[in-house]
CSV table of C-alpha atoms and ligand atoms in Angstrom, one decimal:
chain,number,residue,atom,x,y,z
A,21,MET,CA,38.0,12.8,-41.6
A,22,LYS,CA,40.3,15.1,-43.4
A,23,THR,CA,42.0,12.2,-45.3
A,24,SER,CA,38.8,10.6,-46.5
A,25,PHE,CA,37.6,14.0,-47.8
A,26,ALA,CA,40.8,14.4,-49.7
A,27,LEU,CA,40.5,10.9,-51.1
A,28,CYS,CA,37.0,11.5,-52.3
A,29,PHE,CA,38.0,14.6,-54.0
A,30,ALA,CA,40.9,12.8,-55.7
A,31,LEU,CA,38.6,10.1,-57.0
A,32,ALA,CA,36.1,12.6,-58.3
A,33,ALA,CA,38.8,14.5,-60.2
A,34,CYS,CA,40.0,11.2,-61.7
A,35,ALA,CA,36.5,10.3,-62.8
A,36,ALA,CA,36.1,13.7,-64.4
A,37,LEU,CA,39.4,13.3,-66.4
A,38,THR,CA,38.6,9.8,-67.7
A,39,PRO,CA,34.9,9.6,-68.2
A,40,ARG,CA,33.3,6.2,-68.5
A,41,ALA,CA,31.2,5.5,-71.5
A,42,GLN,CA,28.9,8.4,-72.0
A,43,GLU,CA,25.3,7.6,-72.5
A,44,PRO,CA,23.7,9.8,-75.2
A,45,ALA,CA,21.8,12.8,-73.9
A,46,PRO,CA,18.0,12.4,-74.2
A,47,HIS,CA,16.3,14.0,-77.1
A,48,GLY,CA,13.2,16.1,-76.5
A,49,ALA,CA,10.3,14.9,-74.3
A,50,VAL,CA,10.9,11.5,-72.6
A,51,PRO,CA,8.5,9.2,-70.8
A,52,SER,CA,8.3,9.0,-67.0
A,53,GLU,CA,8.9,5.7,-65.3
A,54,ARG,CA,5.2,5.2,-65.0
A,55,GLN,CA,4.8,5.8,-68.7
A,56,LEU,CA,7.5,3.3,-69.5
A,57,ARG,CA,5.6,0.7,-67.6
A,58,TRP,CA,2.4,1.7,-69.5
A,59,HIS,CA,4.2,1.2,-72.8
A,60,GLU,CA,5.2,-2.3,-71.7
A,61,THR,CA,1.6,-3.1,-70.8
A,62,GLU,CA,0.7,-2.8,-74.6
A,63,THR,CA,-2.7,-4.6,-74.5
A,64,PHE,CA,-5.5,-4.0,-72.0
A,65,SER,CA,-9.2,-4.0,-71.8
A,66,LEU,CA,-11.9,-1.4,-70.9
A,67,ILE,CA,-15.0,-3.0,-69.2
A,68,HIS,CA,-18.3,-1.3,-69.7
A,69,TYR,CA,-21.0,-2.8,-67.5
A,70,GLY,CA,-23.8,-1.3,-65.4
A,71,LEU,CA,-27.4,-0.1,-65.7
A,72,ASN,CA,-27.0,0.4,-69.5
A,73,THR,CA,-26.5,-3.4,-69.8
A,74,TYR,CA,-30.0,-3.9,-68.6
A,75,THR,CA,-31.7,-1.0,-70.5
A,76,ASP,CA,-30.0,-1.8,-73.8
A,77,ARG,CA,-28.5,1.7,-74.0
A,78,GLU,CA,-25.0,3.1,-74.7
A,79,TRP,CA,-25.7,6.4,-72.9
A,80,GLY,CA,-28.1,6.0,-70.0
A,81,TYR,CA,-30.1,9.2,-69.3
A,82,GLY,CA,-29.4,9.1,-65.5
A,83,GLU,CA,-32.9,8.3,-64.3
A,84,GLU,CA,-32.5,4.5,-64.4
A,85,SER,CA,-33.4,2.7,-61.1
A,86,PRO,CA,-30.6,0.9,-59.3
A,87,ALA,CA,-33.2,-1.9,-58.8
A,88,LEU,CA,-32.4,-3.0,-62.3
A,89,PHE,CA,-28.9,-4.1,-61.2
A,90,ARG,CA,-29.5,-7.7,-60.1
A,91,PRO,CA,-27.0,-10.0,-62.0
A,92,ALA,CA,-27.5,-13.6,-60.8
A,93,ALA,CA,-24.1,-15.0,-61.8
A,94,LEU,CA,-21.7,-12.1,-61.8
A,95,ASP,CA,-18.1,-13.2,-61.7
A,96,ALA,CA,-15.3,-10.7,-62.2
A,97,GLY,CA,-12.9,-13.7,-62.2
A,98,GLN,CA,-14.5,-15.2,-65.3
A,99,VAL,CA,-14.2,-11.9,-67.1
A,100,VAL,CA,-10.6,-11.2,-66.1
A,101,ALA,CA,-9.5,-14.8,-66.9
A,102,ALA,CA,-11.0,-14.5,-70.4
A,103,LEU,CA,-9.0,-11.2,-70.9
A,104,LYS,CA,-5.8,-12.9,-69.7
A,105,ARG,CA,-6.3,-15.7,-72.2
A,106,GLY,CA,-7.0,-13.0,-74.8
A,107,GLY,CA,-3.5,-11.6,-74.3
A,108,MET,CA,-4.6,-8.6,-72.2
A,109,LYS,CA,-2.1,-7.4,-69.6
A,110,GLY,CA,-4.4,-5.0,-67.8
A,111,VAL,CA,-8.1,-4.2,-67.2
A,112,ILE,CA,-9.7,-0.8,-66.7
A,113,LEU,CA,-13.2,-0.9,-65.2
A,114,VAL,CA,-15.8,1.8,-66.0
A,115,ALA,CA,-16.6,2.6,-62.4
A,116,LYS,CA,-19.1,5.3,-63.4
A,117,HIS,CA,-20.4,5.9,-66.9
A,118,HIS,CA,-22.3,9.0,-68.1
A,119,ASP,CA,-25.5,7.8,-66.4
A,120,GLY,CA,-23.9,8.4,-63.0
A,121,PHE,CA,-24.5,4.9,-61.5
A,122,CYS,CA,-21.5,4.1,-59.3
A,123,LEU,CA,-20.3,0.5,-59.2
A,124,TRP,CA,-18.8,1.0,-55.8
A,125,PRO,CA,-20.5,2.1,-52.5
A,126,THR,CA,-19.5,5.7,-52.7
A,127,LYS,CA,-20.2,8.3,-50.0
A,128,THR,CA,-20.9,10.9,-52.7
A,129,THR,CA,-24.3,9.8,-54.0
A,130,ARG,CA,-27.0,7.2,-53.3
A,131,HIS,CA,-27.1,6.3,-57.0
A,132,SER,CA,-24.8,3.3,-56.6
A,133,VAL,CA,-24.6,-0.4,-56.0
A,134,ALA,CA,-25.4,0.3,-52.4
A,135,GLY,CA,-29.0,0.9,-53.6
A,136,ALA,CA,-29.2,-2.2,-55.8
A,137,PRO,CA,-30.5,-5.7,-54.9
A,138,TRP,CA,-27.2,-7.2,-56.0
A,139,ARG,CA,-25.4,-8.8,-53.0
A,140,GLY,CA,-28.1,-7.3,-50.8
A,141,GLY,CA,-26.8,-3.8,-51.3
A,142,LYS,CA,-23.4,-4.8,-49.8
A,143,GLY,CA,-21.6,-5.3,-53.1
A,144,ASP,CA,-18.6,-3.5,-54.5
A,145,LEU,CA,-17.9,-4.3,-58.1
A,146,VAL,CA,-14.7,-2.1,-58.2
A,147,ARG,CA,-13.3,-4.2,-55.3
A,148,GLU,CA,-14.3,-7.5,-57.1
A,149,TYR,CA,-12.5,-6.4,-60.3
A,150,ALA,CA,-9.5,-5.1,-58.4
A,151,ASP,CA,-9.2,-8.5,-56.6
A,152,ALA,CA,-9.7,-10.5,-59.8
A,153,ALA,CA,-7.0,-8.5,-61.6
A,154,LYS,CA,-4.6,-9.1,-58.8
A,155,LYS,CA,-5.3,-12.8,-58.7
A,156,HIS,CA,-4.8,-13.2,-62.4
A,157,GLY,CA,-1.8,-10.9,-62.6
A,158,LEU,CA,-3.3,-8.1,-64.7
A,159,ARG,CA,-2.7,-4.4,-64.0
A,160,PHE,CA,-5.8,-2.5,-62.8
A,161,GLY,CA,-7.2,0.9,-63.9
A,162,LEU,CA,-10.4,2.8,-63.6
A,163,TYR,CA,-12.6,5.1,-65.7
A,164,CYS,CA,-14.9,7.6,-63.9
A,165,SER,CA,-17.0,9.7,-66.2
A,166,PRO,CA,-16.8,13.5,-65.6
A,167,TRP,CA,-20.2,14.0,-67.2
A,168,ASP,CA,-22.9,12.8,-64.8
A,169,ARG,CA,-26.4,12.8,-66.1
A,170,ASN,CA,-27.8,11.7,-62.7
A,171,SER,CA,-26.4,14.3,-60.4
A,172,ALA,CA,-28.5,17.3,-59.6
A,173,ALA,CA,-25.3,19.2,-59.0
A,174,TYR,CA,-23.9,18.7,-62.5
A,175,GLY,CA,-23.2,22.0,-64.2
A,176,THR,CA,-23.1,23.9,-61.0
A,177,PRO,CA,-20.0,24.8,-58.9
A,178,ALA,CA,-21.0,22.0,-56.4
A,179,TYR,CA,-20.2,19.2,-58.9
A,180,PRO,CA,-16.4,19.4,-59.5
A,181,PRO,CA,-15.6,18.9,-55.8
A,182,LEU,CA,-18.1,15.9,-55.7
A,183,TYR,CA,-16.4,14.4,-58.8
A,184,GLN,CA,-13.0,14.9,-57.2
A,185,ALA,CA,-14.3,13.2,-54.0
A,186,GLN,CA,-15.3,10.2,-56.2
A,187,LEU,CA,-11.8,10.1,-57.8
A,188,ARG,CA,-10.3,10.3,-54.3
A,189,GLU,CA,-12.3,7.2,-53.2
A,190,LEU,CA,-11.3,5.3,-56.3
A,191,LEU,CA,-7.7,6.3,-56.2
A,192,THR,CA,-7.2,5.5,-52.5
A,193,GLN,CA,-9.2,2.4,-51.8
A,194,TYR,CA,-8.3,0.0,-54.6
A,195,GLY,CA,-4.5,-0.3,-54.7
A,196,THR,CA,-2.2,1.0,-57.4
A,197,LEU,CA,-3.9,2.0,-60.7
A,198,PHE,CA,-1.9,1.9,-63.9
A,199,GLU,CA,-4.3,4.2,-65.8
A,200,VAL,CA,-7.2,6.5,-64.9
A,201,TRP,CA,-9.4,7.2,-67.9
A,202,PHE,CA,-11.0,10.7,-68.2
A,203,ASP,CA,-13.7,10.8,-70.8
A,204,GLY,CA,-14.4,14.1,-72.6
A,205,ALA,CA,-17.9,13.3,-73.7
A,206,ASN,CA,-20.8,15.5,-72.8
A,207,GLY,CA,-24.0,15.3,-74.8
A,208,GLY,CA,-25.7,18.1,-72.8
A,209,ASP,CA,-29.1,16.7,-71.8
A,210,GLY,CA,-29.8,14.5,-68.8
A,211,PHE,CA,-32.0,13.7,-65.8
A,212,TYR,CA,-29.9,15.8,-63.4
A,213,GLY,CA,-31.9,14.9,-60.2
A,214,GLY,CA,-35.2,15.4,-62.0
A,215,ALA,CA,-34.5,18.7,-63.8
A,216,ARG,CA,-34.5,16.9,-67.2
A,217,GLU,CA,-32.7,19.7,-69.1
A,218,LYS,CA,-29.6,20.5,-71.1
A,219,ARG,CA,-26.5,21.4,-69.2
A,220,SER,CA,-23.5,22.3,-71.1
A,221,ILE,CA,-20.1,23.0,-69.5
A,222,ASP,CA,-16.8,24.2,-70.8
A,223,ARG,CA,-14.8,21.0,-71.0
A,224,LEU,CA,-11.4,22.7,-70.5
A,225,THR,CA,-12.3,24.8,-67.4
A,226,TYR,CA,-15.4,23.4,-65.7
A,227,TYR,CA,-13.8,20.2,-64.1
A,228,ASP,CA,-10.8,22.1,-62.8
A,229,TRP,CA,-8.4,19.5,-64.3
A,230,PRO,CA,-5.3,21.1,-62.6
A,231,ALA,CA,-6.9,20.3,-59.2
A,232,VAL,CA,-7.8,16.8,-60.4
A,233,TRP,CA,-4.3,16.0,-61.6
A,234,LYS,CA,-2.5,17.6,-58.7
A,235,GLY,CA,-0.3,15.0,-57.1
A,236,TYR,CA,-0.4,12.4,-59.8
A,237,ALA,CA,-0.2,12.8,-62.3
A,238,ALA,CA,-1.7,7.3,-87.7
A,239,ALA,CA,0.9,5.9,-90.2
A,240,GLU,CA,3.8,7.5,-88.4
A,241,SER,CA,3.1,8.0,-84.8
A,242,TRP,CA,5.1,10.2,-82.4
A,243,ALA,CA,4.6,9.7,-78.7
A,244,THR,CA,5.3,13.4,-78.2
A,245,PHE,CA,2.6,15.9,-78.3
A,246,THR,CA,2.0,19.6,-77.7
A,247,PRO,CA,-1.5,20.1,-76.3
A,248,LYS,CA,-3.5,22.8,-78.1
A,249,GLY,CA,-2.5,26.4,-77.1
A,250,ARG,CA,0.3,25.2,-74.9
A,251,THR,CA,3.9,25.1,-75.9
A,252,ASP,CA,4.9,24.9,-72.3
A,253,PRO,CA,2.4,22.5,-70.7
A,254,ALA,CA,1.6,23.1,-67.0
A,255,ARG,CA,2.3,19.4,-66.5
A,256,PRO,CA,5.9,18.3,-66.7
A,257,ALA,CA,7.5,17.6,-70.1
A,258,ASN,CA,7.6,13.9,-69.2
A,259,GLY,CA,3.9,14.5,-68.3
A,260,ASP,CA,2.1,11.7,-66.5
A,261,SER,CA,-1.0,12.5,-68.3
A,262,MET,CA,-2.0,10.2,-71.2
A,263,ASN,CA,-3.9,11.1,-74.2
A,264,HIS,CA,-5.9,8.8,-76.5
A,265,VAL,CA,-8.0,11.2,-78.6
A,266,GLU,CA,-6.0,14.3,-79.5
A,267,GLY,CA,-4.2,12.9,-82.5
A,268,PRO,CA,-3.1,9.4,-83.4
A,269,SER,CA,0.0,10.7,-85.2
A,270,GLY,CA,1.3,13.0,-82.4
A,271,HIS,CA,3.7,15.8,-83.0
A,272,ARG,CA,7.4,15.3,-83.9
A,273,ASP,CA,9.2,17.1,-81.1
A,274,GLY,CA,6.0,17.7,-79.1
A,275,ALA,CA,6.5,19.3,-75.7
A,276,ALA,CA,5.2,16.4,-73.6
A,277,TRP,CA,5.4,12.6,-73.8
A,278,ILE,CA,1.7,11.7,-74.6
A,279,PRO,CA,1.6,8.5,-76.5
A,280,ALA,CA,-1.5,7.2,-78.4
A,281,GLU,CA,-3.9,4.7,-76.9
A,282,CYS,CA,-6.2,3.1,-79.5
A,283,ASP,CA,-9.6,2.4,-77.9
A,284,VAL,CA,-11.8,0.0,-79.8
A,285,PRO,CA,-14.8,-2.1,-78.5
A,286,LEU,CA,-14.7,-5.8,-79.2
A,287,ARG,CA,-18.4,-5.5,-80.3
A,288,LYS,CA,-20.2,-2.7,-82.1
A,289,GLY,CA,-21.1,-0.9,-78.8
A,290,TRP,CA,-19.2,-0.4,-75.6
A,291,PHE,CA,-22.0,-2.0,-73.5
A,292,TRP,CA,-23.6,-5.4,-74.1
A,293,HIS,CA,-26.7,-5.4,-76.3
A,294,PRO,CA,-28.8,-8.5,-77.0
A,295,ASN,CA,-28.6,-8.1,-80.8
A,296,GLU,CA,-24.9,-7.5,-81.1
A,297,ASP,CA,-23.5,-11.0,-80.9
A,298,PRO,CA,-22.8,-11.0,-84.7
A,299,THR,CA,-20.7,-7.9,-84.4
A,300,VAL,CA,-17.9,-9.5,-82.4
A,301,ARG,CA,-14.6,-8.7,-84.1
A,302,THR,CA,-12.7,-11.6,-85.5
A,303,PRO,CA,-9.2,-12.6,-84.3
A,304,ALA,CA,-7.8,-11.4,-87.6
A,305,GLN,CA,-9.5,-8.0,-87.2
A,306,LEU,CA,-8.1,-7.8,-83.6
A,307,MET,CA,-4.6,-8.5,-85.1
A,308,ASP,CA,-5.0,-5.6,-87.5
A,309,ILE,CA,-5.8,-3.3,-84.5
A,310,TYR,CA,-2.8,-4.7,-82.7
A,311,PHE,CA,-0.4,-3.9,-85.6
A,312,ASN,CA,-1.9,-0.4,-85.9
A,313,SER,CA,-1.7,0.4,-82.2
A,314,VAL,CA,1.0,-1.5,-80.4
A,315,GLY,CA,2.8,-1.8,-83.7
A,316,LYS,CA,2.9,2.0,-84.0
A,317,GLY,CA,4.3,2.6,-80.5
A,318,GLY,CA,1.0,3.0,-78.7
A,319,CYS,CA,-1.3,0.7,-76.7
A,320,MET,CA,-4.4,-1.3,-77.6
A,321,ASN,CA,-7.3,-0.8,-75.3
A,322,LEU,CA,-10.0,-3.4,-76.2
A,323,GLY,CA,-13.5,-2.7,-74.9
A,324,VAL,CA,-15.2,-5.8,-73.5
A,325,ALA,CA,-18.8,-5.8,-72.4
A,326,PRO,CA,-20.1,-8.4,-69.9
A,327,ASN,CA,-23.7,-9.4,-70.4
A,328,ARG,CA,-26.7,-9.3,-68.1
A,329,ASP,CA,-25.3,-12.2,-66.0
A,330,GLY,CA,-22.1,-10.1,-65.5
A,331,LEU,CA,-20.2,-12.6,-67.6
A,332,VAL,CA,-18.4,-12.5,-70.9
A,333,CYS,CA,-20.4,-14.2,-73.7
A,334,ASP,CA,-19.2,-17.3,-75.5
A,335,ALA,CA,-18.8,-15.5,-78.8
A,336,ASP,CA,-16.5,-12.9,-77.2
A,337,ILE,CA,-14.5,-15.6,-75.4
A,338,ARG,CA,-13.9,-17.5,-78.7
A,339,SER,CA,-12.5,-14.4,-80.3
A,340,LEU,CA,-10.4,-13.4,-77.3
A,341,ASP,CA,-9.0,-16.9,-76.9
A,342,ALA,CA,-8.1,-17.1,-80.6
A,343,PHE,CA,-6.5,-13.7,-80.6
A,344,GLY,CA,-4.5,-14.4,-77.5
A,345,GLY,CA,-3.4,-17.7,-79.1
A,346,LEU,CA,-2.3,-15.9,-82.3
A,347,LEU,CA,-0.2,-13.3,-80.2
A,348,ARG,CA,1.5,-16.1,-78.3
A,349,THR,CA,2.3,-18.1,-81.4
A,350,LEU,CA,3.5,-15.0,-83.3
A,351,PHE,CA,6.0,-13.9,-80.6
A,352,ALA,CA,7.0,-17.4,-79.4
A,353,ALA,CA,10.2,-17.4,-81.4
A,354,ASN,CA,12.3,-14.5,-82.4
A,355,LEU,CA,14.0,-15.7,-85.6
A,356,ALA,CA,16.7,-13.1,-85.1
A,357,SER,CA,17.9,-14.7,-81.9
A,358,GLY,CA,21.3,-16.2,-82.1
A,359,ALA,CA,22.2,-13.8,-85.0
A,360,VAL,CA,25.6,-12.1,-85.2
A,361,ALA,CA,25.0,-8.3,-85.1
A,362,ALA,CA,27.4,-5.9,-86.7
A,363,ALA,CA,27.2,-2.2,-87.3
A,364,ASP,CA,29.2,0.3,-89.4
A,365,HIS,CA,29.4,2.6,-86.4
A,366,VAL,CA,29.4,2.0,-82.7
A,367,ARG,CA,29.5,4.7,-80.1
A,368,ALA,CA,33.0,5.2,-78.6
A,369,TRP,CA,33.5,4.1,-75.0
A,370,ARG,CA,36.3,3.6,-72.6
A,371,ALA,CA,37.1,-0.1,-72.9
A,372,GLU,CA,37.2,-2.0,-69.6
A,373,PRO,CA,38.9,-5.4,-69.6
A,374,GLY,CA,36.4,-8.3,-70.0
A,375,LYS,CA,33.5,-5.9,-70.6
A,376,GLN,CA,31.7,-5.5,-73.9
A,377,SER,CA,30.6,-2.1,-75.2
A,378,PRO,CA,27.4,-0.9,-73.5
A,379,PHE,CA,26.4,0.3,-77.0
A,380,ALA,CA,27.2,-2.9,-78.9
A,381,PRO,CA,25.0,-3.9,-81.8
A,382,ASP,CA,23.9,-7.2,-80.2
A,383,ASN,CA,22.0,-5.3,-77.6
A,384,VAL,CA,19.2,-5.3,-80.2
A,385,LEU,CA,18.8,-9.1,-79.7
A,386,ASP,CA,18.6,-9.4,-75.9
A,387,ASN,CA,14.8,-8.6,-75.6
A,388,ASP,CA,15.7,-5.9,-73.1
A,389,ARG,CA,14.2,-2.5,-73.8
A,390,ALA,CA,16.8,-0.7,-71.8
A,391,THR,CA,19.9,-2.0,-73.6
A,392,TYR,CA,20.6,-0.6,-77.0
A,393,TRP,CA,23.0,0.0,-79.9
A,394,ALA,CA,24.1,3.6,-80.3
A,395,THR,CA,26.4,5.6,-82.5
A,396,ASP,CA,28.5,8.7,-81.6
A,397,ASP,CA,26.8,12.0,-81.2
A,398,GLY,CA,26.4,13.5,-84.7
A,399,VAL,CA,26.4,10.1,-86.5
A,400,THR,CA,22.8,10.0,-87.7
A,401,ASN,CA,23.3,7.7,-90.7
A,402,ALA,CA,24.2,4.2,-89.7
A,403,THR,CA,23.5,0.5,-90.6
A,404,LEU,CA,23.2,-2.5,-88.4
A,405,THR,CA,23.3,-5.9,-90.0
A,406,LEU,CA,22.1,-9.2,-88.5
A,407,THR,CA,23.5,-12.5,-89.9
A,408,LEU,CA,21.2,-15.2,-88.8
A,409,PRO,CA,22.4,-18.6,-87.7
A,410,ALA,CA,20.5,-20.2,-90.6
A,411,VAL,CA,18.1,-19.2,-93.3
A,412,ALA,CA,14.8,-18.2,-91.7
A,413,GLU,CA,11.3,-17.5,-93.1
A,414,PHE,CA,9.6,-14.5,-91.7
A,415,ASN,CA,7.0,-11.8,-92.5
A,416,VAL,CA,7.1,-9.6,-89.4
A,417,VAL,CA,9.8,-7.2,-88.4
A,418,ARG,CA,9.9,-5.5,-85.0
A,419,LEU,CA,12.0,-2.4,-84.1
A,420,ARG,CA,12.2,-0.5,-80.8
A,421,GLU,CA,14.1,2.6,-79.7
A,422,ASN,CA,15.2,3.1,-76.2
A,423,ILE,CA,12.5,5.6,-75.5
A,424,ARG,CA,14.1,6.6,-72.2
A,425,LEU,CA,16.2,8.7,-74.5
A,426,GLY,CA,13.3,10.0,-76.5
A,427,HIS,CA,12.2,9.7,-80.2
A,428,ARG,CA,15.5,9.9,-82.1
A,429,VAL,CA,15.2,8.2,-85.5
A,430,ASP,CA,13.4,10.2,-88.3
A,431,GLY,CA,13.9,7.9,-91.2
A,432,PHE,CA,14.9,4.2,-91.7
A,433,GLY,CA,14.7,1.3,-94.0
A,434,VAL,CA,14.8,-2.5,-93.4
A,435,ASP,CA,16.5,-4.6,-96.1
A,436,VAL,CA,16.6,-8.3,-96.7
A,437,TRP,CA,19.4,-10.1,-98.5
A,438,GLN,CA,17.8,-11.8,-101.5
A,439,GLU,CA,19.5,-13.4,-104.4
A,440,GLY,CA,22.9,-11.8,-103.9
A,441,GLN,CA,21.6,-8.2,-103.2
A,442,TRP,CA,19.8,-6.1,-100.6
A,443,SER,CA,16.2,-5.5,-101.3
A,444,GLU,CA,14.1,-3.0,-99.2
A,445,TYR,CA,11.4,-4.8,-97.1
A,446,ALA,CA,10.0,-1.9,-95.1
A,447,LYS,CA,10.7,1.7,-94.4
A,448,GLY,CA,9.3,4.4,-92.1
A,449,GLN,CA,10.0,7.5,-90.1
A,450,SER,CA,9.1,6.9,-86.4
A,451,ILE,CA,10.1,3.9,-84.3
A,452,GLY,CA,9.5,4.8,-80.7
A,453,ALA,CA,8.4,2.1,-78.2
A,454,CYS,CA,7.6,-0.4,-80.9
A,455,ARG,CA,7.3,-0.5,-84.7
A,456,LEU,CA,5.9,-3.6,-86.3
A,457,PHE,CA,5.8,-4.3,-90.0
A,458,ARG,CA,3.9,-7.1,-91.7
A,459,GLY,CA,5.0,-8.0,-95.2
A,460,PRO,CA,5.3,-10.9,-97.7
A,461,LYS,CA,7.0,-14.0,-96.4
A,462,VAL,CA,10.7,-14.0,-97.2
A,463,LYS,CA,13.5,-16.4,-96.7
A,464,SER,CA,16.9,-15.1,-95.9
A,465,ASP,CA,19.8,-15.3,-93.5
A,466,ARG,CA,20.7,-11.6,-93.5
A,467,VAL,CA,18.7,-8.4,-92.7
A,468,ARG,CA,19.8,-4.9,-92.0
A,469,LEU,CA,18.5,-1.7,-90.5
A,470,ARG,CA,19.5,1.5,-92.3
A,471,VAL,CA,19.0,4.6,-90.2
A,472,THR,CA,18.8,7.3,-92.8
A,473,SER,CA,18.1,10.3,-90.6
A,474,ALA,CA,17.8,11.0,-86.9
A,475,ALA,CA,17.4,14.1,-84.7
A,476,ALA,CA,20.1,12.7,-82.4
A,477,CYS,CA,22.3,9.6,-82.6
A,478,PRO,CA,20.1,6.5,-82.9
A,479,CYS,CA,19.6,4.3,-79.8
A,480,VAL,CA,18.0,1.2,-81.1
A,481,SER,CA,17.0,-1.5,-78.5
A,482,ASP,CA,15.3,-4.2,-80.6
A,483,PHE,CA,15.4,-5.7,-84.1
A,484,GLY,CA,13.3,-8.8,-84.2
A,485,LEU,CA,12.0,-11.1,-86.9
A,486,PHE,CA,8.9,-13.3,-86.6
A,487,ALA,CA,6.5,-15.4,-88.6
A,488,LEU,CA,2.8,-14.8,-88.6
A,489,PRO,CA,0.8,-17.9,-87.5
A,490,ALA,CA,-0.5,-19.8,-90.6
A,491,ALA,CA,-4.1,-18.9,-89.7
A,492,LEU,CA,-3.4,-15.3,-90.6
A,493,THR,CA,-1.7,-15.9,-93.9
A,494,GLN,CA,-4.1,-18.2,-95.6
B,8,LIG,C1,-16.7,7.6,-75.1
B,8,LIG,C2,-18.0,7.4,-74.3
B,8,LIG,O1,-19.0,8.4,-74.7
B,8,LIG,C3,-18.5,6.0,-74.7
B,8,LIG,O2,-19.8,5.8,-74.2
B,8,LIG,C4,-17.4,5.0,-74.2
B,8,LIG,O3,-17.4,5.1,-72.8
B,8,LIG,C5,-16.1,5.4,-74.8
B,8,LIG,C6,-15.0,4.5,-74.3
B,8,LIG,O4,-15.8,6.7,-74.6
B,8,LIG,O5,-16.3,8.9,-75.0
């Protein structure tokens, strides 16, 4: 016993004297494990479908009869399969919109699918979507509107516990959720159990958000953010709370990791309307949204609206299919793979025979967000050059930082070797989870990343080159 204690002590002392390669200390707020997985999800869909689909409204008043809910051909599998082909990796179902109609047989109100003719009152749409998501390998999430224009209790102290009970049902009965969407909207008036009046609430205090969250949690975009009036957020600095509205550009060195989610409906409205077929966004427009959301370190949340049959329309399917195809073609080949990566500075480490530096420049080529090129602490100006195996023609550049260690880079340029000299192709300030640039088509066999300023030594995990599909460049 005594001996092994002494041996352990000796080993610990030895490790302290000759440290292994030191990973850079994180800078500022960093994402939680759950947020890292959210970043990797990148593209997902928000499904709006319910009584509004039958009344041709965006915001139902709350008096609509559940008898209207009688889709003949509803098939969550058809919807989720269309999303998958459209490049979506997750699906968030609006389980209750502002009109208060619940798409699952909740115990909290009779205003639900249990009172509808669909599936003889035995249906559970949340279950059907959760099952379809699982079957097709998409992550699943839920939206449950805090504002409830049907509930007589809304606006009184009796409502927040009822809303929390709804969330409890949703969060405990349908497996793991990758996102729960809390909508801040409140237009005031509503049915409210027949009262038909205006009920305003204080959005910050009424719903008792601390109780809800207990236990779970622009051109340059920073994934860090300091919520209004709070320099020391009640939630942890790697806060598990997402934010999609408070500011697309974030705050450099914000107190919490709150990345941007860009929420855009595929059609004009969030719900299906008979006259909105011509408003379906084109694949090229969806690609613009992608570059301005995922390409700025956030996620793209595309609203998809099933029709009165409970299915995605042909026009939407065509656009989703084409967009998914463009994404797959764009990222099918990283033209930087096979390049030789060299940097003017690499973080010092204690060499181990047969092992390459954990901070080596070629970590930017392995398609692994966790491996990265780093410099020594204090070295915030550094250049990484890729020499490609052959001349390549590209017009998209992708950069990623290892965000486990925070937002570090504050300024950078990407140069391309052209006619015997370096020419600047792109420049920016923030990198974060992903930064994409689209530019003119160039041919070259050499590119470099110049980090010109950083709050802490750069930790870059990806430097990729791609060619836009021809359909997007004509
Ligand atoms: C908004 C809502 O008022 C819209 O109806 C829709 O659900 C959108 C996603 O969020 O705040």
